[in-house]
């Protein structure tokens, strides 16, 4: 049984509600969870409110807050194997991917521990004698932090580390589908002696606990990552190393079975390379080994749920009806061992064009579509042919072309000759409908700070605006 964490105590739901999280590998129950109701949301927000208004956290020094974040980073590394195991079981991703997630989460806590003191404000030159003027950065207050299921611990760290570094108090809600690693993370904060009320954990559904949390009048800031996203262009020019680019196209599209917000699911390939490229891509996709994330032989795990797989299958059917040419996958695996889990074979569609729903919508599964282009201008036009813009990539051996295309793409991240790496010190977020604001980097801390201008006249005198 996993509990809520409110005001420094593990607790059942006020109405004793519970739910189950299941293993996507075989649909068996993994754990029972307290399911927060409205009274629990009230209690968690009240605890965070009291901790912010009256507790020591907001008045603590930046050194103290950085020390806590540093300690969390140490504890994450101490428990690396166990946490990766939990994340793999709950999400279905491979152990290697889950280990990388723990390491990335650690890096995020270390990064914000490191910069917390460097972004405390600035001095402004008022251009007047006897006046000092400064901008101070202060915490916003009670932050409600809501994370998606695909990178549970990592996504919550992008919010929690800067929120705490800035002196806020928090109520966090992981996805109901993958809450276990977040529960473990809260355990590490308890071990590190975080003051009661600074970090509160709600477990439960988006439509109930999540909705009550975001509507709560005592919440000052909401940070939400979730649905509404698109497919991201991965543009391949002729002349790059063939094996490298095919290999990376597989990683871009099929890492975590394509359930990555920035998955390179929309391949845009130059004419002259196109046929050999798609043939090799499909052959390699067919060889991807599916299985349990805990099995070291596994390269791709299951999708997160039966409902999500059904949605991806609807898109595959739609792609076929729109005339896309199926070159690999498109169905569940034949193996009886995998029959209970939510598996789908990695799927390659060629002959795609921009009007198809399977090209424009975020399928969020192991489905890559391939379009052709002939000129650089056409590639850019296709790459920008979306109302979203989280990330995209360009593969070319021509450095000038790489810079031209990267400069023209309207996406928050552009990779040149790579796909997927992100850095805690570099801003992450989208153009267009792909999101509001930025996470990570200094901007990721900025989001959790109010800016105050303190203007100090050290030699006050009458202003003489009025004579009477
Ligand atoms: P989701 O929108 O279903 O849920 C996200 C979170 O919001 C969950 O914790 C959920 O319980 C909660 N929620 C749902 N409805 C709510 C409501 N009415 N009020 C308050 N909270 C509510 O998204 P998901 O399926 O968990 O995540 C997958 C999506 O997240 C994909 O679209 C993916 O692209 C996106 N994503 C984006 C990024 C990014 O960096 N931009 C990163 C990871 C995932």
Short mmCIF file of C-alpha atoms and ligand atoms in Angstrom, two decimals:
data_model
loop_
_atom_site.label_atom_id
_atom_site.label_comp_id
_atom_site.label_asym_id
_atom_site.label_seq_id
_atom_site.Cartn_x
_atom_site.Cartn_y
_atom_site.Cartn_z
CA UNK A 1 0.00 0.00 0.00
CA UNK A 2 1.28 3.51 -0.89
CA UNK A 3 0.02 6.56 0.96
CA UNK A 4 -0.43 10.26 0.49
CA UNK A 5 2.16 12.48 2.16
CA UNK A 6 0.61 15.54 3.81
CA UNK A 7 2.17 17.88 6.38
CA UNK A 8 5.09 15.49 6.91
CA UNK A 9 2.97 12.36 7.47
CA UNK A 10 2.04 9.36 5.34
CA UNK A 11 -1.71 9.08 5.35
CA UNK A 12 -4.66 7.19 3.90
CA UNK A 13 -7.26 9.04 1.86
CA UNK A 14 -9.86 10.85 4.01
CA UNK A 15 -12.61 8.66 2.52
CA UNK A 16 -10.38 5.52 2.55
CA UNK A 17 -10.44 5.46 -1.27
CA UNK A 18 -7.84 3.29 -3.01
CA UNK A 19 -6.82 2.38 -6.54
CA UNK A 20 -4.38 -0.03 -8.18
CA UNK A 21 -1.41 0.54 -10.40
CA UNK A 22 -0.74 -2.26 -12.85
CA UNK A 23 2.26 -3.70 -14.60
CA UNK A 24 1.90 -2.93 -18.33
CA UNK A 25 4.02 -5.99 -19.14
CA UNK A 26 1.35 -8.48 -18.05
CA UNK A 27 -1.56 -6.43 -16.67
CA UNK A 28 -1.04 -7.77 -13.12
CA UNK A 29 -1.57 -5.43 -10.12
CA UNK A 30 1.64 -3.86 -8.84
CA UNK A 31 0.48 -1.95 -5.80
CA UNK A 32 -2.51 -0.40 -4.04
CA UNK A 33 -2.58 3.35 -3.67
CA UNK A 34 -4.47 5.77 -1.49
CA UNK A 35 -6.71 7.73 -3.86
CA UNK A 36 -6.97 11.38 -2.84
CA UNK A 37 -10.41 12.96 -2.56
CA UNK A 38 -11.31 16.65 -2.29
CA UNK A 39 -10.70 16.67 1.48
CA UNK A 40 -7.14 15.39 0.92
CA UNK A 41 -6.50 18.08 -1.68
CA UNK A 42 -7.69 20.68 0.85
CA UNK A 43 -5.42 19.21 3.53
CA UNK A 44 -2.37 19.09 1.24
CA UNK A 45 -2.85 22.66 0.03
CA UNK A 46 -3.48 23.87 3.61
CA UNK A 47 -0.24 22.19 4.73
CA UNK A 48 1.71 23.82 1.90
CA UNK A 49 0.04 27.18 2.61
CA UNK A 50 0.92 27.03 6.32
CA UNK A 51 4.48 25.93 5.55
CA UNK A 52 4.87 28.83 3.15
CA UNK A 53 3.22 31.52 5.29
CA UNK A 54 4.56 30.46 8.67
CA UNK A 55 7.25 27.81 8.23
CA UNK A 56 11.03 28.14 8.01
CA UNK A 57 11.44 27.14 4.36
CA UNK A 58 10.82 30.43 2.62
CA UNK A 59 13.14 32.19 5.09
CA UNK A 60 15.86 29.54 4.84
CA UNK A 61 19.11 30.52 3.16
CA UNK A 62 19.79 29.52 -0.37
CA UNK A 63 22.72 27.47 0.96
CA UNK A 64 20.36 25.43 3.12
CA UNK A 65 17.98 24.80 0.24
CA UNK A 66 20.82 23.87 -2.09
CA UNK A 67 22.15 21.46 0.55
CA UNK A 68 18.80 19.66 0.66
CA UNK A 69 18.66 19.34 -3.13
CA UNK A 70 22.26 18.08 -3.15
CA UNK A 71 21.36 15.48 -0.54
CA UNK A 72 18.43 14.29 -2.67
CA UNK A 73 20.84 13.89 -5.59
CA UNK A 74 23.13 11.74 -3.37
CA UNK A 75 20.20 9.61 -2.17
CA UNK A 76 18.96 9.13 -5.75
CA UNK A 77 22.35 7.71 -6.66
CA UNK A 78 22.48 5.55 -3.54
CA UNK A 79 19.11 4.00 -4.49
CA UNK A 80 19.73 4.07 -8.25
CA UNK A 81 19.11 0.37 -8.92
CA UNK A 82 16.02 0.13 -6.77
CA UNK A 83 14.49 3.29 -8.24
CA UNK A 84 15.24 2.18 -11.78
CA UNK A 85 13.61 -1.17 -11.02
CA UNK A 86 10.47 0.57 -9.73
CA UNK A 87 10.32 2.91 -12.73
CA UNK A 88 10.79 0.05 -15.16
CA UNK A 89 8.02 -2.03 -13.54
CA UNK A 90 5.54 0.83 -13.45
CA UNK A 91 6.18 2.33 -16.91
CA UNK A 92 7.28 -0.75 -18.86
CA UNK A 93 10.46 0.99 -20.05
CA UNK A 94 13.73 -0.95 -20.07
CA UNK A 95 15.96 -0.97 -17.02
CA UNK A 96 18.67 0.82 -18.97
CA UNK A 97 16.29 3.64 -19.86
CA UNK A 98 15.07 3.78 -16.26
CA UNK A 99 18.68 3.99 -15.00
CA UNK A 100 19.27 6.88 -17.39
CA UNK A 101 16.12 8.54 -15.98
CA UNK A 102 17.47 8.25 -12.41
CA UNK A 103 20.77 9.75 -13.54
CA UNK A 104 19.01 12.57 -15.39
CA UNK A 105 16.84 13.26 -12.34
CA UNK A 106 19.98 13.40 -10.19
CA UNK A 107 21.55 15.88 -12.61
CA UNK A 108 18.47 18.12 -12.42
CA UNK A 109 18.64 18.30 -8.60
CA UNK A 110 22.39 18.99 -8.74
CA UNK A 111 21.92 21.69 -11.37
CA UNK A 112 19.32 23.63 -9.37
CA UNK A 113 21.32 23.16 -6.15
CA UNK A 114 24.18 24.79 -8.06
CA UNK A 115 22.39 27.78 -9.56
CA UNK A 116 19.95 28.58 -6.74
CA UNK A 117 22.25 31.25 -5.32
CA UNK A 118 23.29 32.74 -8.64
CA UNK A 119 19.78 33.90 -9.60
CA UNK A 120 18.86 35.83 -6.47
CA UNK A 121 18.38 39.16 -8.20
CA UNK A 122 20.34 42.13 -9.51
CA UNK A 123 21.26 45.69 -8.74
CA UNK A 124 19.86 48.39 -11.04
CA UNK A 125 21.51 51.76 -11.65
CA UNK A 126 18.73 54.29 -10.86
CA UNK A 127 20.70 57.20 -12.34
CA UNK A 128 19.80 59.34 -9.32
CA UNK A 129 21.93 60.33 -6.34
CA UNK A 130 20.98 58.93 -2.93
CA UNK A 131 18.96 56.09 -4.43
CA UNK A 132 19.72 52.39 -4.54
CA UNK A 133 17.58 50.13 -6.65
CA UNK A 134 17.55 46.36 -6.76
CA UNK A 135 15.48 43.47 -8.09
CA UNK A 136 15.03 40.67 -5.61
CA UNK A 137 13.77 37.21 -6.53
CA UNK A 138 11.25 35.78 -4.14
CA UNK A 139 9.28 32.52 -4.10
CA UNK A 140 5.80 32.58 -5.61
CA UNK A 141 4.13 30.59 -2.83
CA UNK A 142 2.23 27.30 -3.00
CA UNK A 143 3.02 25.45 -6.23
CA UNK A 144 0.83 22.64 -7.62
CA UNK A 145 3.03 20.39 -9.75
CA UNK A 146 1.36 17.83 -12.03
CA UNK A 147 3.35 15.32 -14.06
CA UNK A 148 2.62 12.89 -16.93
CA UNK A 149 3.17 9.13 -16.94
CA UNK A 150 5.93 8.68 -19.47
CA UNK A 151 8.88 10.09 -17.45
CA UNK A 152 7.36 10.17 -13.97
CA UNK A 153 10.34 10.91 -11.74
CA UNK A 154 12.26 12.97 -14.28
CA UNK A 155 9.29 15.18 -15.17
CA UNK A 156 8.44 15.91 -11.55
CA UNK A 157 12.11 16.81 -10.91
CA UNK A 158 12.01 19.50 -13.64
CA UNK A 159 9.32 21.20 -11.55
CA UNK A 160 10.19 20.26 -7.99
CA UNK A 161 13.91 21.07 -8.00
CA UNK A 162 13.54 24.72 -9.17
CA UNK A 163 10.35 25.25 -7.11
CA UNK A 164 12.14 24.21 -3.92
CA UNK A 165 15.40 25.95 -4.84
CA UNK A 166 13.42 29.21 -5.08
CA UNK A 167 11.85 28.71 -1.62
CA UNK A 168 8.32 27.67 -2.61
CA UNK A 169 6.22 25.00 -0.97
CA UNK A 170 4.67 22.31 -3.13
CA UNK A 171 1.86 19.84 -3.69
CA UNK A 172 2.80 17.25 -6.29
CA UNK A 173 0.58 14.85 -8.21
CA UNK A 174 2.10 12.15 -10.39
CA UNK A 175 0.05 10.43 -13.05
CA UNK A 176 -2.34 7.79 -11.72
CA UNK A 177 -0.74 5.38 -14.21
CA UNK A 178 2.84 5.60 -12.90
CA UNK A 179 3.00 6.95 -9.34
CA UNK A 180 5.48 4.57 -7.70
CA UNK A 181 8.81 6.29 -8.35
CA UNK A 182 7.37 9.62 -7.17
CA UNK A 183 6.29 7.97 -3.91
CA UNK A 184 9.87 6.70 -3.53
CA UNK A 185 11.25 10.17 -4.26
CA UNK A 186 9.08 11.66 -1.51
CA UNK A 187 10.54 9.02 0.82
CA UNK A 188 14.00 10.38 0.03
CA UNK A 189 12.87 13.91 0.90
CA UNK A 190 11.53 12.63 4.21
CA UNK A 191 14.88 10.95 4.89
CA UNK A 192 16.61 14.24 4.04
CA UNK A 193 14.46 15.99 6.69
CA UNK A 194 12.49 18.35 4.52
CA UNK A 195 10.36 20.52 6.86
CA UNK A 196 6.72 19.35 7.16
CA UNK A 197 4.38 20.85 4.58
CA UNK A 198 7.09 21.91 2.11
CA UNK A 199 6.48 18.84 -0.06
CA UNK A 200 3.05 17.20 -0.11
CA UNK A 201 2.08 14.24 -2.26
CA UNK A 202 -1.36 13.54 -3.70
CA UNK A 203 -2.13 10.33 -5.58
CA UNK A 204 -5.20 10.04 -7.71
CA UNK A 205 -6.98 10.69 -10.97
CA UNK A 206 -6.55 13.81 -13.09
CA UNK A 207 -10.26 14.55 -13.30
CA UNK A 208 -10.74 14.46 -9.53
CA UNK A 209 -7.59 15.09 -7.44
CA UNK A 210 -5.83 16.95 -10.27
CA UNK A 211 -8.86 19.07 -11.08
CA UNK A 212 -9.47 19.97 -7.41
CA UNK A 213 -5.81 20.89 -7.02
CA UNK A 214 -5.63 23.25 -10.00
CA UNK A 215 -8.94 24.89 -9.02
CA UNK A 216 -7.89 25.44 -5.41
CA UNK A 217 -7.92 29.14 -4.48
CA UNK A 218 -4.93 28.81 -2.13
CA UNK A 219 -2.63 27.59 -4.92
CA UNK A 220 -0.41 30.36 -6.30
CA UNK A 221 1.21 28.59 -9.26
CA UNK A 222 0.35 25.59 -11.39
CA UNK A 223 2.92 23.70 -13.44
CA UNK A 224 1.35 21.06 -15.65
CA UNK A 225 2.83 18.72 -18.22
CA UNK A 226 0.45 16.51 -20.11
CA UNK A 227 -1.53 15.92 -23.25
CA UNK A 228 -1.69 18.22 -26.30
CA UNK A 229 1.35 17.69 -28.42
CA UNK A 230 2.28 16.78 -31.97
CA UNK A 231 4.71 14.77 -34.03
CA UNK A 232 8.20 16.10 -34.34
CA UNK A 233 10.11 16.36 -37.60
CA UNK A 234 13.32 14.42 -38.03
CA UNK A 235 14.75 15.74 -41.32
CA UNK A 236 17.35 13.63 -43.11
CA UNK A 237 19.42 15.00 -45.99
CA UNK A 238 21.38 12.77 -48.30
CA UNK A 239 25.12 12.59 -47.60
CA UNK A 240 25.08 11.71 -43.89
CA UNK A 241 26.49 8.40 -42.70
CA UNK A 242 23.77 5.91 -43.63
CA UNK A 243 24.09 3.47 -40.71
CA UNK A 244 24.35 6.28 -38.15
CA UNK A 245 21.29 8.08 -39.37
CA UNK A 246 19.12 4.95 -39.68
CA UNK A 247 20.20 3.85 -36.22
CA UNK A 248 19.35 7.23 -34.73
CA UNK A 249 16.04 7.36 -36.56
CA UNK A 250 15.08 4.15 -34.74
CA UNK A 251 16.06 5.65 -31.37
CA UNK A 252 14.20 8.88 -32.18
CA UNK A 253 11.00 7.02 -33.02
CA UNK A 254 10.97 3.94 -30.80
CA UNK A 255 12.67 4.82 -27.51
CA UNK A 256 10.20 4.01 -24.72
CA UNK A 257 7.95 2.58 -27.46
CA UNK A 258 7.55 6.07 -28.91
CA UNK A 259 5.91 7.38 -25.73
CA UNK A 260 8.25 10.35 -25.57
CA UNK A 261 6.93 13.91 -25.83
CA UNK A 262 9.64 14.78 -28.36
CA UNK A 263 9.67 11.43 -30.24
CA UNK A 264 11.00 11.73 -33.80
CA UNK A 265 7.90 10.11 -35.20
CA UNK A 266 7.75 12.16 -38.40
CA UNK A 267 10.67 11.32 -40.65
CA UNK A 268 11.22 13.65 -43.59
CA UNK A 269 13.77 12.09 -45.93
CA UNK A 270 15.45 13.44 -49.06
CA UNK A 271 14.36 11.80 -52.32
CA UNK A 272 17.74 10.44 -53.36
CA UNK A 273 18.15 8.57 -50.07
CA UNK A 274 14.52 7.74 -49.40
CA UNK A 275 14.10 4.19 -50.78
CA UNK A 276 17.21 2.63 -49.30
CA UNK A 277 16.58 4.49 -46.05
CA UNK A 278 13.02 3.24 -45.50
CA UNK A 279 13.96 -0.31 -46.50
CA UNK A 280 16.72 -0.44 -43.88
CA UNK A 281 14.58 1.33 -41.28
CA UNK A 282 11.78 -1.21 -41.72
CA UNK A 283 14.18 -4.17 -41.62
CA UNK A 284 15.72 -2.94 -38.40
CA UNK A 285 12.32 -2.08 -36.85
CA UNK A 286 11.27 -5.69 -37.52
CA UNK A 287 14.27 -6.92 -35.50
CA UNK A 288 13.51 -4.84 -32.35
CA UNK A 289 13.09 -7.22 -29.41
CA UNK A 290 9.99 -6.66 -27.30
CA UNK A 291 9.65 -7.91 -23.74
CA UNK A 292 9.72 -7.10 -20.06
CA UNK A 293 11.65 -3.96 -19.23
CA UNK A 294 13.48 -5.99 -16.59
CA UNK A 295 14.84 -8.48 -19.13
CA UNK A 296 18.28 -7.27 -20.30
CA UNK A 297 17.51 -8.61 -23.81
CA UNK A 298 14.50 -6.30 -24.19
CA UNK A 299 14.82 -3.27 -26.46
CA UNK A 300 11.21 -2.03 -26.26
CA UNK A 301 8.66 -2.52 -23.53
CA UNK A 302 4.86 -2.42 -23.71
CA UNK A 303 2.66 0.65 -24.05
CA UNK A 304 1.37 2.10 -20.81
CA UNK A 305 -2.20 0.78 -20.83
CA UNK A 306 -4.81 -1.12 -22.80
CA UNK A 307 -6.65 2.14 -23.53
CA UNK A 308 -3.52 3.81 -24.84
CA UNK A 309 -2.68 0.85 -27.09
CA UNK A 310 -6.23 0.93 -28.44
CA UNK A 311 -5.74 4.61 -29.34
CA UNK A 312 -2.47 3.84 -31.15
CA UNK A 313 -4.16 0.97 -32.99
CA UNK A 314 -6.90 3.33 -34.14
CA UNK A 315 -4.22 5.57 -35.63
CA UNK A 316 -2.61 2.61 -37.39
CA UNK A 317 -5.99 1.73 -38.92
CA UNK A 318 -6.46 5.37 -39.87
CA UNK A 319 -3.01 5.49 -41.50
CA UNK A 320 -3.89 2.43 -43.60
CA UNK A 321 -7.22 3.92 -44.62
CA UNK A 322 -5.48 7.19 -45.55
CA UNK A 323 -3.25 5.22 -47.93
CA UNK A 324 0.01 5.04 -45.97
CA UNK A 325 2.21 2.10 -46.96
CA UNK A 326 2.85 -0.28 -44.05
CA UNK A 327 6.48 -1.49 -44.16
CA UNK A 328 6.86 -2.91 -40.64
CA UNK A 329 4.73 -3.75 -37.61
CA UNK A 330 1.19 -2.45 -37.54
CA UNK A 331 0.07 -5.24 -35.22
CA UNK A 332 0.53 -6.86 -31.83
CA UNK A 333 3.43 -9.32 -31.47
CA UNK A 334 2.67 -13.00 -32.13
CA UNK A 335 4.52 -14.33 -29.08
CA UNK A 336 2.22 -15.91 -26.47
CA UNK A 337 4.55 -14.61 -23.70
CA UNK A 338 3.55 -11.06 -24.54
CA UNK A 339 -0.17 -11.64 -24.98
CA UNK A 340 -1.23 -10.24 -21.60
CA UNK A 341 0.79 -7.02 -21.88
CA UNK A 342 0.03 -3.92 -23.94
CA UNK A 343 2.52 -4.59 -26.72
CA UNK A 344 2.59 -3.35 -30.30
CA UNK A 345 5.23 -4.06 -32.94
CA UNK A 346 7.32 -1.02 -34.00
CA UNK A 347 5.51 0.32 -37.04
CA UNK A 348 6.88 2.06 -40.13
CA UNK A 349 4.59 3.84 -42.58
CA UNK A 350 6.06 5.12 -45.87
CA UNK A 351 4.35 7.10 -48.61
CA UNK A 352 2.97 9.55 -46.10
CA UNK A 353 2.02 13.14 -46.73
CA UNK A 354 1.33 16.11 -44.54
CA UNK A 355 -2.47 16.04 -44.72
CA UNK A 356 -2.73 12.59 -43.11
CA UNK A 357 -3.95 12.50 -39.49
CA UNK A 358 -1.33 9.85 -38.74
CA UNK A 359 1.31 12.44 -39.71
CA UNK A 360 -0.18 15.46 -37.96
CA UNK A 361 -1.49 14.01 -34.68
CA UNK A 362 0.58 12.84 -31.76
CA UNK A 363 0.12 9.07 -31.81
CA UNK A 364 2.45 8.67 -28.81
CA UNK A 365 3.32 5.11 -29.67
CA UNK A 366 5.77 3.06 -31.75
CA UNK A 367 4.66 4.46 -35.10
CA UNK A 368 6.94 6.39 -37.45
CA UNK A 369 5.72 8.01 -40.67
CA UNK A 370 8.02 8.83 -43.59
CA UNK A 371 7.57 11.69 -46.06
CA UNK A 372 9.84 12.63 -48.97
CA UNK A 373 11.33 15.97 -49.91
CA UNK A 374 13.71 17.17 -52.59
CA UNK A 375 14.89 20.68 -51.68
CA UNK A 376 16.02 22.36 -48.47
CA UNK A 377 13.14 24.83 -48.67
CA UNK A 378 10.65 21.98 -48.91
CA UNK A 379 12.21 20.25 -45.90
CA UNK A 380 11.90 23.44 -43.83
CA UNK A 381 8.32 23.97 -44.95
CA UNK A 382 7.38 20.43 -43.94
CA UNK A 383 9.27 20.73 -40.65
CA UNK A 384 7.30 23.86 -39.77
CA UNK A 385 4.00 22.53 -41.04
CA UNK A 386 2.49 22.18 -37.57
CA UNK A 387 0.82 24.40 -35.01
CA UNK A 388 3.07 22.85 -32.36
CA UNK A 389 6.85 23.03 -32.00
CA UNK A 390 8.53 21.20 -29.14
CA UNK A 391 11.53 19.66 -30.88
CA UNK A 392 12.95 18.56 -34.20
CA UNK A 393 16.17 17.42 -35.79
CA UNK A 394 18.18 17.83 -38.95
CA UNK A 395 20.76 15.37 -40.27
CA UNK A 396 23.24 16.72 -42.79
CA UNK A 397 26.98 16.71 -43.44
CA UNK A 398 26.84 20.33 -44.67
CA UNK A 399 27.43 22.63 -41.66
CA UNK A 400 25.99 25.65 -43.44
CA UNK A 401 22.85 23.77 -44.31
CA UNK A 402 22.59 22.49 -40.72
CA UNK A 403 22.64 26.04 -39.37
CA UNK A 404 20.22 27.34 -42.01
CA UNK A 405 17.67 24.63 -41.30
CA UNK A 406 18.11 24.81 -37.49
CA UNK A 407 17.64 28.57 -37.69
CA UNK A 408 14.47 28.25 -39.76
CA UNK A 409 12.75 25.54 -37.71
CA UNK A 410 10.13 26.91 -35.29
CA UNK A 411 10.75 24.45 -32.47
CA UNK A 412 11.95 24.85 -28.88
CA UNK A 413 14.80 22.40 -29.35
CA UNK A 414 16.61 21.59 -32.58
CA UNK A 415 19.12 18.79 -32.67
CA UNK A 416 21.73 18.78 -35.42
CA UNK A 417 23.02 15.28 -36.22
CA UNK A 418 21.58 13.84 -33.02
CA UNK A 419 18.20 13.11 -31.48
CA UNK A 420 16.84 13.16 -27.91
CA UNK A 421 19.66 14.48 -25.72
CA UNK A 422 18.63 17.27 -23.40
CA UNK A 423 20.62 19.11 -20.73
CA UNK A 424 19.41 20.34 -17.33
CA UNK A 425 21.20 23.62 -18.03
CA UNK A 426 19.41 24.19 -21.38
CA UNK A 427 15.83 25.45 -21.61
CA UNK A 428 13.18 22.95 -22.71
CA UNK A 429 9.75 23.90 -24.00
CA UNK A 430 7.75 24.54 -27.10
CA UNK A 431 6.80 27.09 -29.69
CA UNK A 432 3.15 27.42 -30.67
CA UNK A 433 0.71 25.07 -28.97
CA UNK A 434 3.49 22.96 -27.47
CA UNK A 435 3.33 24.70 -24.14
CA UNK A 436 3.63 27.86 -22.12
CA UNK A 437 6.93 28.81 -20.52
CA UNK A 438 10.16 26.88 -20.27
CA UNK A 439 11.50 24.23 -17.95
CA UNK A 440 15.17 23.64 -17.15
CA UNK A 441 18.00 26.12 -17.44
CA UNK A 442 17.83 29.48 -15.65
CA UNK A 443 14.34 30.07 -17.14
CA UNK A 444 13.14 26.93 -15.34
CA UNK A 445 14.00 28.64 -12.04
CA UNK A 446 12.59 31.96 -13.19
CA UNK A 447 9.13 30.41 -13.49
CA UNK A 448 9.08 29.87 -9.72
CA UNK A 449 10.24 33.34 -8.69
CA UNK A 450 8.42 36.62 -8.26
CA UNK A 451 10.52 39.66 -9.10
CA UNK A 452 10.38 42.59 -6.71
CA UNK A 453 11.82 46.03 -7.33
CA UNK A 454 13.10 47.63 -4.12
CA UNK A 455 13.73 51.37 -4.62
CA UNK A 456 15.48 52.97 -1.65
CA UNK A 457 15.78 56.74 -1.42
CA UNK A 458 18.45 57.24 1.23
CA UNK A 459 17.98 61.02 1.37
CA UNK A 460 14.24 61.79 1.13
CA UNK A 461 13.11 65.40 0.52
CA UNK A 462 9.80 67.07 -0.48
CA UNK A 463 8.80 66.21 -4.04
CA UNK A 464 7.28 69.66 -4.76
CA UNK A 465 4.66 68.34 -7.21
CA UNK A 466 2.03 70.30 -5.37
CA UNK A 467 2.47 73.78 -3.99
CA UNK A 468 -0.58 74.20 -1.68
P1 LIG B 1 -2.48 13.81 -19.33
O1 LIG B 1 -2.76 15.18 -19.83
O2 LIG B 1 -3.49 12.75 -19.46
O3 LIG B 1 -2.11 13.82 -17.77
C1 LIG B 1 -1.02 14.55 -17.25
C2 LIG B 1 -1.24 14.76 -15.77
O4 LIG B 1 -2.36 15.62 -15.60
C3 LIG B 1 -1.59 13.49 -14.98
O5 LIG B 1 -1.00 13.57 -13.69
C4 LIG B 1 -3.09 13.55 -14.89
O6 LIG B 1 -3.60 12.84 -13.78
C5 LIG B 1 -3.32 15.04 -14.76
N1 LIG B 1 -4.63 15.51 -15.23
C6 LIG B 1 -5.42 14.98 -16.19
N2 LIG B 1 -6.57 15.69 -16.31
C7 LIG B 1 -6.48 16.70 -15.40
C8 LIG B 1 -7.34 17.78 -15.05
N3 LIG B 1 -8.53 17.94 -15.62
N4 LIG B 1 -6.92 18.64 -14.09
C9 LIG B 1 -5.72 18.48 -13.49
N5 LIG B 1 -4.88 17.47 -13.77
C10 LIG B 1 -5.25 16.60 -14.71
O7 LIG B 1 -1.13 13.43 -20.05
P2 LIG B 1 -0.38 12.04 -19.98
O8 LIG B 1 -1.13 11.11 -20.88
O9 LIG B 1 -0.10 11.64 -18.56
O10 LIG B 1 1.03 12.40 -20.60
C11 LIG B 1 1.32 12.24 -21.91
C12 LIG B 1 1.35 13.60 -22.59
O11 LIG B 1 2.32 14.41 -21.95
C13 LIG B 1 1.76 13.52 -24.02
O12 LIG B 1 0.92 14.32 -24.80
C14 LIG B 1 3.18 14.07 -24.03
O13 LIG B 1 3.57 14.65 -25.24
C15 LIG B 1 3.12 15.05 -22.92
N6 LIG B 1 4.47 15.29 -22.40
C16 LIG B 1 5.05 16.51 -22.68
C17 LIG B 1 6.33 16.77 -22.21
C18 LIG B 1 6.98 18.08 -22.49
O14 LIG B 1 8.11 18.27 -22.08
N7 LIG B 1 6.33 19.01 -23.14
C19 LIG B 1 6.99 15.81 -21.45
C20 LIG B 1 6.37 14.58 -21.20
C21 LIG B 1 5.09 14.35 -21.68
#
